[in-house]
Amino acid sequence: MTAPDEHPLTGPGLDYGPANDADGTRVVRAGLPADEPYEPPLPGPVFAAHYHLPDDAALDGYVYGRDANPTWSRLERALAELETPGDPDTEVISFSSGMGAISAVLLSRLRPGDVAVLPADGYNLLAALRTRLEEHGVRVRTAPTAADAQLAELSGAKLLWLETPCNPSLDVCDIARLADAAHAEGALVAVDNTLATPLGQRPLHLGADLSVASGTKGLTGHGDVLLGYVACRDPELAGSVRAWRKTVGAIPGPMETWLAHRSLATLELRARRQAGNALALAEALTARPEVRDVRHPGLPGDPAHATAVRQMTRYGCLVSFTLPDRAHAERFLAALRLVGQATSFGGVRSTAERRARWGGDEVPEGFIRLSAGVEDAADLVTDVRHALDVAAGS
């Protein structure tokens, strides 16, 4: 029989409590209010543009709908618990989209004359944001993600933006190494953690000042919510980002926020299944002679694998590869049965796209980005192999 002071999984003398919960437990309980008799575990969304105010009292509660909302607060507490388990100082600011979160960090922190270092191969809307920054007098330098190439651009920088793994090429950089070098230059470090999610990588633990993500993708996972967020430990940083959200009105809706919080409960299950499916697909694709440049950080032979192993616990849902040309890629996509064509990733249903159709990414015409869902792995592999056979005319 287990002794009263002994937890069966941790043993005697070891701490037992929320700080030691595994991710599968944490996502189910993150951000929930204290249990109340006859109340739901996760209260429904609060729809309110304003709140009742006391007379002549400090305004330290909910005042106006653009400032705060109880539904946001619960989700933000949950995300803070996932980003830095056990750290009460972490703050999260939620946004109406991932680009809202990205823009808030870059535009609130950079001033005319400042130097920002961005990835040359990041999310394609970064190019549009770079234009905006330069119009406001910010000097922008870029370098690829692979081989920590941004190190060479850090002299005099005010802010370093990392995206790892980067989308869509799936290269990986060493967050801790780059953060140390950037801090030595007096620069802040922000990491776009969209692809990995907090269950695959925790940038704040690796030395980053800000962890930024689109919650539209794997975090919520059902393709029904646009959402973004910023996590950081510094109150001044959090305050400046929160003030930007209020000023520009990039606030999330209560329904979207509630849906996101509800979806967190299955994040560990989804992320584990998706990562396994992505690796199975990547392994199957490497065996095909017509497929080139298969990329997935979990593949032992992938150029990013050694770095990914050091800082990631899961390698994500994405696989990228290149088919001989545009026509071949389009035949492949048309022949898929279980994998839909869509320009997003991280969902429970597998999707794929010929990325060059959009422009902005320096990829070949036959480049495919495939997001593994939670279907049966063998069924997905069979579907992809069949589509490759059809595309090749065999």
Short mmCIF file of N, CA and C in Angstrom, two decimals, residues 155-276:
data_model
loop_
_atom_site.label_atom_id
_atom_site.label_comp_id
_atom_site.label_asym_id
_atom_site.label_seq_id
_atom_site.Cartn_x
_atom_site.Cartn_y
_atom_site.Cartn_z
N SER A 155 24.85 42.66 -34.70
CA SER A 155 25.54 43.85 -34.22
C SER A 155 24.60 45.06 -34.18
N GLY A 156 24.45 45.64 -33.00
CA GLY A 156 23.61 46.82 -32.84
C GLY A 156 22.12 46.58 -32.90
N ALA A 157 21.70 45.32 -32.88
CA ALA A 157 20.28 45.01 -33.02
C ALA A 157 19.50 45.36 -31.75
N LYS A 158 18.26 45.75 -31.96
CA LYS A 158 17.34 46.02 -30.85
C LYS A 158 16.43 44.82 -30.60
N LEU A 159 16.14 44.06 -31.64
CA LEU A 159 15.22 42.93 -31.51
C LEU A 159 15.59 41.84 -32.51
N LEU A 160 15.65 40.61 -32.03
CA LEU A 160 15.88 39.44 -32.87
C LEU A 160 14.60 38.63 -32.91
N TRP A 161 14.13 38.34 -34.12
CA TRP A 161 12.92 37.53 -34.30
C TRP A 161 13.33 36.18 -34.87
N LEU A 162 12.97 35.11 -34.17
CA LEU A 162 13.27 33.76 -34.62
C LEU A 162 11.96 33.04 -34.95
N GLU A 163 12.03 32.16 -35.91
CA GLU A 163 10.90 31.28 -36.21
C GLU A 163 11.48 29.89 -36.40
N THR A 164 11.20 29.01 -35.43
CA THR A 164 11.84 27.71 -35.46
C THR A 164 10.93 26.63 -34.89
N PRO A 165 10.63 25.56 -35.64
CA PRO A 165 10.96 25.38 -37.05
C PRO A 165 10.29 26.46 -37.90
N CYS A 166 10.97 26.86 -38.97
CA CYS A 166 10.42 27.90 -39.82
C CYS A 166 9.45 27.30 -40.83
N ASN A 167 8.55 28.14 -41.28
CA ASN A 167 7.47 27.72 -42.17
C ASN A 167 7.65 28.39 -43.53
N PRO A 168 7.79 27.63 -44.63
CA PRO A 168 7.47 26.21 -44.75
C PRO A 168 8.67 25.27 -44.86
N SER A 169 9.92 25.79 -44.81
CA SER A 169 11.07 24.93 -45.12
C SER A 169 11.47 24.02 -43.98
N LEU A 170 11.00 24.31 -42.75
CA LEU A 170 11.20 23.47 -41.57
C LEU A 170 12.65 23.40 -41.11
N ASP A 171 13.42 24.45 -41.37
CA ASP A 171 14.74 24.55 -40.76
C ASP A 171 14.58 24.94 -39.29
N VAL A 172 15.62 24.66 -38.52
CA VAL A 172 15.60 24.89 -37.08
C VAL A 172 16.86 25.65 -36.69
N CYS A 173 16.73 26.59 -35.74
CA CYS A 173 17.89 27.28 -35.20
C CYS A 173 17.99 27.03 -33.70
N ASP A 174 19.16 27.29 -33.15
CA ASP A 174 19.44 27.05 -31.74
C ASP A 174 18.99 28.28 -30.94
N ILE A 175 17.84 28.18 -30.29
CA ILE A 175 17.27 29.33 -29.59
C ILE A 175 18.20 29.82 -28.49
N ALA A 176 18.71 28.92 -27.67
CA ALA A 176 19.55 29.33 -26.55
C ALA A 176 20.82 30.04 -27.03
N ARG A 177 21.44 29.51 -28.04
CA ARG A 177 22.67 30.13 -28.57
C ARG A 177 22.39 31.52 -29.11
N LEU A 178 21.35 31.65 -29.89
CA LEU A 178 21.01 32.95 -30.48
C LEU A 178 20.55 33.93 -29.42
N ALA A 179 19.81 33.45 -28.43
CA ALA A 179 19.35 34.35 -27.37
C ALA A 179 20.53 34.90 -26.57
N ASP A 180 21.50 34.05 -26.25
CA ASP A 180 22.67 34.52 -25.52
C ASP A 180 23.41 35.60 -26.32
N ALA A 181 23.58 35.36 -27.62
CA ALA A 181 24.30 36.33 -28.45
C ALA A 181 23.52 37.62 -28.59
N ALA A 182 22.21 37.53 -28.74
CA ALA A 182 21.39 38.73 -28.88
C ALA A 182 21.37 39.54 -27.59
N HIS A 183 21.27 38.88 -26.46
CA HIS A 183 21.27 39.58 -25.18
C HIS A 183 22.60 40.29 -24.94
N ALA A 184 23.69 39.70 -25.42
CA ALA A 184 24.99 40.35 -25.29
C ALA A 184 25.04 41.66 -26.08
N GLU A 185 24.20 41.77 -27.11
CA GLU A 185 24.10 42.99 -27.90
C GLU A 185 23.04 43.94 -27.36
N GLY A 186 22.36 43.52 -26.29
CA GLY A 186 21.29 44.34 -25.73
C GLY A 186 19.97 44.20 -26.45
N ALA A 187 19.80 43.14 -27.23
CA ALA A 187 18.58 42.95 -28.03
C ALA A 187 17.59 42.04 -27.31
N LEU A 188 16.32 42.32 -27.52
CA LEU A 188 15.27 41.41 -27.11
C LEU A 188 15.17 40.25 -28.10
N VAL A 189 14.67 39.12 -27.62
CA VAL A 189 14.53 37.94 -28.47
C VAL A 189 13.08 37.47 -28.42
N ALA A 190 12.47 37.39 -29.60
CA ALA A 190 11.11 36.86 -29.73
C ALA A 190 11.15 35.62 -30.60
N VAL A 191 10.39 34.61 -30.24
CA VAL A 191 10.35 33.36 -31.00
C VAL A 191 8.92 33.08 -31.44
N ASP A 192 8.73 32.90 -32.74
CA ASP A 192 7.45 32.42 -33.25
C ASP A 192 7.41 30.92 -33.02
N ASN A 193 6.56 30.50 -32.10
CA ASN A 193 6.48 29.10 -31.67
C ASN A 193 5.24 28.40 -32.21
N THR A 194 4.68 28.93 -33.30
CA THR A 194 3.41 28.43 -33.82
C THR A 194 3.47 26.95 -34.15
N LEU A 195 4.49 26.55 -34.87
CA LEU A 195 4.53 25.17 -35.35
C LEU A 195 4.73 24.18 -34.21
N ALA A 196 5.61 24.50 -33.28
CA ALA A 196 5.92 23.55 -32.21
C ALA A 196 4.83 23.47 -31.16
N THR A 197 4.17 24.58 -30.85
CA THR A 197 3.26 24.76 -29.72
C THR A 197 4.04 24.61 -28.42
N PRO A 198 3.49 25.04 -27.28
CA PRO A 198 4.23 24.92 -26.02
C PRO A 198 4.52 23.48 -25.61
N LEU A 199 3.82 22.52 -26.20
CA LEU A 199 4.08 21.13 -25.87
C LEU A 199 5.23 20.54 -26.67
N GLY A 200 5.69 21.27 -27.68
CA GLY A 200 6.83 20.80 -28.44
C GLY A 200 8.10 21.58 -28.15
N GLN A 201 7.93 22.80 -27.62
CA GLN A 201 9.10 23.67 -27.41
C GLN A 201 8.68 24.83 -26.51
N ARG A 202 9.54 25.18 -25.57
CA ARG A 202 9.22 26.28 -24.64
C ARG A 202 10.29 27.36 -24.76
N PRO A 203 10.08 28.34 -25.64
CA PRO A 203 11.11 29.35 -25.90
C PRO A 203 11.55 30.13 -24.67
N LEU A 204 10.63 30.43 -23.73
CA LEU A 204 11.02 31.21 -22.56
C LEU A 204 11.99 30.43 -21.68
N HIS A 205 11.87 29.12 -21.65
CA HIS A 205 12.82 28.30 -20.91
C HIS A 205 14.18 28.27 -21.59
N LEU A 206 14.21 28.55 -22.89
CA LEU A 206 15.45 28.51 -23.67
C LEU A 206 16.13 29.86 -23.77
N GLY A 207 15.58 30.87 -23.10
CA GLY A 207 16.24 32.16 -23.06
C GLY A 207 15.56 33.27 -23.82
N ALA A 208 14.48 32.98 -24.53
CA ALA A 208 13.77 34.03 -25.27
C ALA A 208 13.04 34.95 -24.29
N ASP A 209 12.84 36.19 -24.71
CA ASP A 209 12.09 37.15 -23.90
C ASP A 209 10.59 37.08 -24.18
N LEU A 210 10.24 36.70 -25.40
CA LEU A 210 8.83 36.63 -25.80
C LEU A 210 8.60 35.36 -26.62
N SER A 211 7.54 34.67 -26.32
CA SER A 211 7.08 33.55 -27.12
C SER A 211 5.77 33.96 -27.78
N VAL A 212 5.74 33.88 -29.10
CA VAL A 212 4.61 34.38 -29.88
C VAL A 212 4.06 33.25 -30.74
N ALA A 213 2.75 33.20 -30.89
CA ALA A 213 2.20 32.11 -31.69
C ALA A 213 0.84 32.47 -32.27
N SER A 214 0.55 31.82 -33.38
CA SER A 214 -0.81 31.79 -33.90
C SER A 214 -1.53 30.62 -33.26
N GLY A 215 -2.59 30.90 -32.54
CA GLY A 215 -3.40 29.84 -31.97
C GLY A 215 -4.35 29.22 -32.98
N THR A 216 -4.37 29.77 -34.18
CA THR A 216 -5.23 29.27 -35.25
C THR A 216 -4.83 27.86 -35.67
N LYS A 217 -3.56 27.53 -35.52
CA LYS A 217 -3.01 26.29 -36.06
C LYS A 217 -3.13 25.15 -35.03
N GLY A 218 -2.02 24.54 -34.68
CA GLY A 218 -2.06 23.35 -33.85
C GLY A 218 -2.60 23.57 -32.45
N LEU A 219 -2.45 24.75 -31.90
CA LEU A 219 -2.89 24.99 -30.53
C LEU A 219 -4.37 24.66 -30.36
N THR A 220 -5.21 25.17 -31.27
CA THR A 220 -6.65 24.90 -31.18
C THR A 220 -7.06 23.72 -32.05
N GLY A 221 -6.46 23.58 -33.21
CA GLY A 221 -6.47 22.33 -33.94
C GLY A 221 -7.72 21.92 -34.70
N HIS A 222 -8.76 22.76 -34.74
CA HIS A 222 -9.99 22.35 -35.39
C HIS A 222 -10.37 23.22 -36.58
N GLY A 223 -9.52 24.18 -36.92
CA GLY A 223 -9.78 25.01 -38.09
C GLY A 223 -10.99 25.90 -37.97
N ASP A 224 -11.39 26.24 -36.72
CA ASP A 224 -12.59 27.05 -36.55
C ASP A 224 -12.35 28.33 -35.75
N VAL A 225 -11.09 28.65 -35.48
CA VAL A 225 -10.77 29.80 -34.63
C VAL A 225 -9.57 30.54 -35.21
N LEU A 226 -9.67 31.88 -35.29
CA LEU A 226 -8.50 32.72 -35.52
C LEU A 226 -8.09 33.30 -34.17
N LEU A 227 -6.81 33.16 -33.82
CA LEU A 227 -6.36 33.58 -32.50
C LEU A 227 -4.84 33.70 -32.52
N GLY A 228 -4.31 34.58 -31.67
CA GLY A 228 -2.87 34.69 -31.47
C GLY A 228 -2.59 35.04 -30.03
N TYR A 229 -1.32 34.91 -29.63
CA TYR A 229 -0.98 35.31 -28.27
C TYR A 229 0.52 35.58 -28.15
N VAL A 230 0.86 36.33 -27.10
CA VAL A 230 2.24 36.64 -26.74
C VAL A 230 2.42 36.25 -25.27
N ALA A 231 3.50 35.54 -24.98
CA ALA A 231 3.83 35.18 -23.60
C ALA A 231 5.18 35.77 -23.24
N CYS A 232 5.30 36.32 -22.03
CA CYS A 232 6.58 36.83 -21.56
C CYS A 232 6.57 36.90 -20.04
N ARG A 233 7.76 37.05 -19.47
CA ARG A 233 7.89 37.09 -18.01
C ARG A 233 8.11 38.50 -17.48
N ASP A 234 8.40 39.44 -18.35
CA ASP A 234 8.75 40.80 -17.94
C ASP A 234 7.49 41.67 -17.90
N PRO A 235 7.14 42.25 -16.76
CA PRO A 235 5.91 43.05 -16.67
C PRO A 235 5.90 44.25 -17.62
N GLU A 236 7.06 44.88 -17.82
CA GLU A 236 7.10 46.04 -18.72
C GLU A 236 6.84 45.62 -20.15
N LEU A 237 7.45 44.51 -20.55
CA LEU A 237 7.20 43.98 -21.90
C LEU A 237 5.72 43.65 -22.07
N ALA A 238 5.18 42.93 -21.12
CA ALA A 238 3.77 42.55 -21.19
C ALA A 238 2.88 43.78 -21.26
N GLY A 239 3.21 44.80 -20.47
CA GLY A 239 2.41 46.01 -20.47
C GLY A 239 2.42 46.73 -21.80
N SER A 240 3.58 46.78 -22.46
CA SER A 240 3.65 47.48 -23.74
C SER A 240 2.88 46.73 -24.82
N VAL A 241 2.93 45.40 -24.78
CA VAL A 241 2.18 44.60 -25.76
C VAL A 241 0.68 44.71 -25.50
N ARG A 242 0.31 44.68 -24.22
CA ARG A 242 -1.11 44.81 -23.88
C ARG A 242 -1.66 46.19 -24.26
N ALA A 243 -0.85 47.23 -24.06
CA ALA A 243 -1.28 48.58 -24.45
C ALA A 243 -1.46 48.69 -25.96
N TRP A 244 -0.59 48.01 -26.70
CA TRP A 244 -0.74 48.01 -28.17
C TRP A 244 -2.05 47.34 -28.57
N ARG A 245 -2.37 46.23 -27.93
CA ARG A 245 -3.63 45.53 -28.23
C ARG A 245 -4.82 46.45 -28.00
N LYS A 246 -4.79 47.16 -26.87
CA LYS A 246 -5.90 48.06 -26.55
C LYS A 246 -5.98 49.20 -27.55
N THR A 247 -4.84 49.76 -27.92
CA THR A 247 -4.82 50.93 -28.81
C THR A 247 -5.34 50.61 -30.19
N VAL A 248 -4.92 49.47 -30.74
CA VAL A 248 -5.34 49.13 -32.11
C VAL A 248 -6.60 48.27 -32.13
N GLY A 249 -7.03 47.80 -30.96
CA GLY A 249 -8.26 47.02 -30.89
C GLY A 249 -8.16 45.62 -31.44
N ALA A 250 -6.97 45.02 -31.39
CA ALA A 250 -6.77 43.67 -31.94
C ALA A 250 -7.15 42.61 -30.92
N ILE A 251 -8.37 42.70 -30.43
CA ILE A 251 -8.80 41.84 -29.32
C ILE A 251 -9.51 40.59 -29.85
N PRO A 252 -9.38 39.48 -29.14
CA PRO A 252 -10.11 38.28 -29.55
C PRO A 252 -11.57 38.35 -29.12
N GLY A 253 -12.43 37.65 -29.81
CA GLY A 253 -13.82 37.56 -29.39
C GLY A 253 -13.97 36.55 -28.27
N PRO A 254 -14.95 36.72 -27.40
CA PRO A 254 -15.12 35.77 -26.29
C PRO A 254 -15.46 34.36 -26.76
N MET A 255 -16.22 34.24 -27.85
CA MET A 255 -16.56 32.90 -28.32
C MET A 255 -15.32 32.17 -28.84
N GLU A 256 -14.50 32.89 -29.62
CA GLU A 256 -13.27 32.29 -30.13
C GLU A 256 -12.34 31.89 -28.97
N THR A 257 -12.28 32.77 -27.98
CA THR A 257 -11.41 32.50 -26.84
C THR A 257 -11.89 31.27 -26.07
N TRP A 258 -13.19 31.17 -25.88
CA TRP A 258 -13.73 30.01 -25.18
C TRP A 258 -13.49 28.72 -25.97
N LEU A 259 -13.70 28.78 -27.28
CA LEU A 259 -13.44 27.60 -28.12
C LEU A 259 -11.97 27.18 -28.03
N ALA A 260 -11.08 28.16 -28.01
CA ALA A 260 -9.65 27.85 -27.90
C ALA A 260 -9.35 27.15 -26.58
N HIS A 261 -9.91 27.65 -25.49
CA HIS A 261 -9.66 27.04 -24.18
C HIS A 261 -10.24 25.62 -24.14
N ARG A 262 -11.42 25.46 -24.67
CA ARG A 262 -12.01 24.11 -24.73
C ARG A 262 -11.10 23.15 -25.49
N SER A 263 -10.51 23.63 -26.59
CA SER A 263 -9.68 22.78 -27.45
C SER A 263 -8.36 22.39 -26.80
N LEU A 264 -7.89 23.18 -25.84
CA LEU A 264 -6.61 22.86 -25.20
C LEU A 264 -6.63 21.49 -24.53
N ALA A 265 -7.79 21.04 -24.08
CA ALA A 265 -7.86 19.78 -23.35
C ALA A 265 -7.35 18.60 -24.17
N THR A 266 -7.46 18.67 -25.47
CA THR A 266 -6.99 17.57 -26.33
C THR A 266 -5.66 17.87 -26.99
N LEU A 267 -5.00 18.96 -26.61
CA LEU A 267 -3.77 19.36 -27.31
C LEU A 267 -2.69 18.28 -27.24
N GLU A 268 -2.48 17.70 -26.07
CA GLU A 268 -1.42 16.69 -25.95
C GLU A 268 -1.74 15.47 -26.80
N LEU A 269 -2.99 15.03 -26.78
CA LEU A 269 -3.37 13.88 -27.60
C LEU A 269 -3.19 14.17 -29.08
N ARG A 270 -3.64 15.36 -29.50
CA ARG A 270 -3.51 15.73 -30.91
C ARG A 270 -2.06 15.87 -31.33
N ALA A 271 -1.28 16.58 -30.51
CA ALA A 271 0.11 16.84 -30.88
C ALA A 271 0.91 15.55 -30.97
N ARG A 272 0.66 14.64 -30.05
CA ARG A 272 1.38 13.36 -30.08
C ARG A 272 1.02 12.55 -31.32
N ARG A 273 -0.27 12.49 -31.63
CA ARG A 273 -0.70 11.72 -32.80
C ARG A 273 -0.21 12.37 -34.09
N GLN A 274 -0.30 13.69 -34.18
CA GLN A 274 0.12 14.39 -35.38
C GLN A 274 1.62 14.24 -35.63
N ALA A 275 2.41 14.34 -34.56
CA ALA A 275 3.86 14.19 -34.72
C ALA A 275 4.21 12.79 -35.20
N GLY A 276 3.54 11.78 -34.65
CA GLY A 276 3.78 10.42 -35.10
C GLY A 276 3.39 10.21 -36.55
#
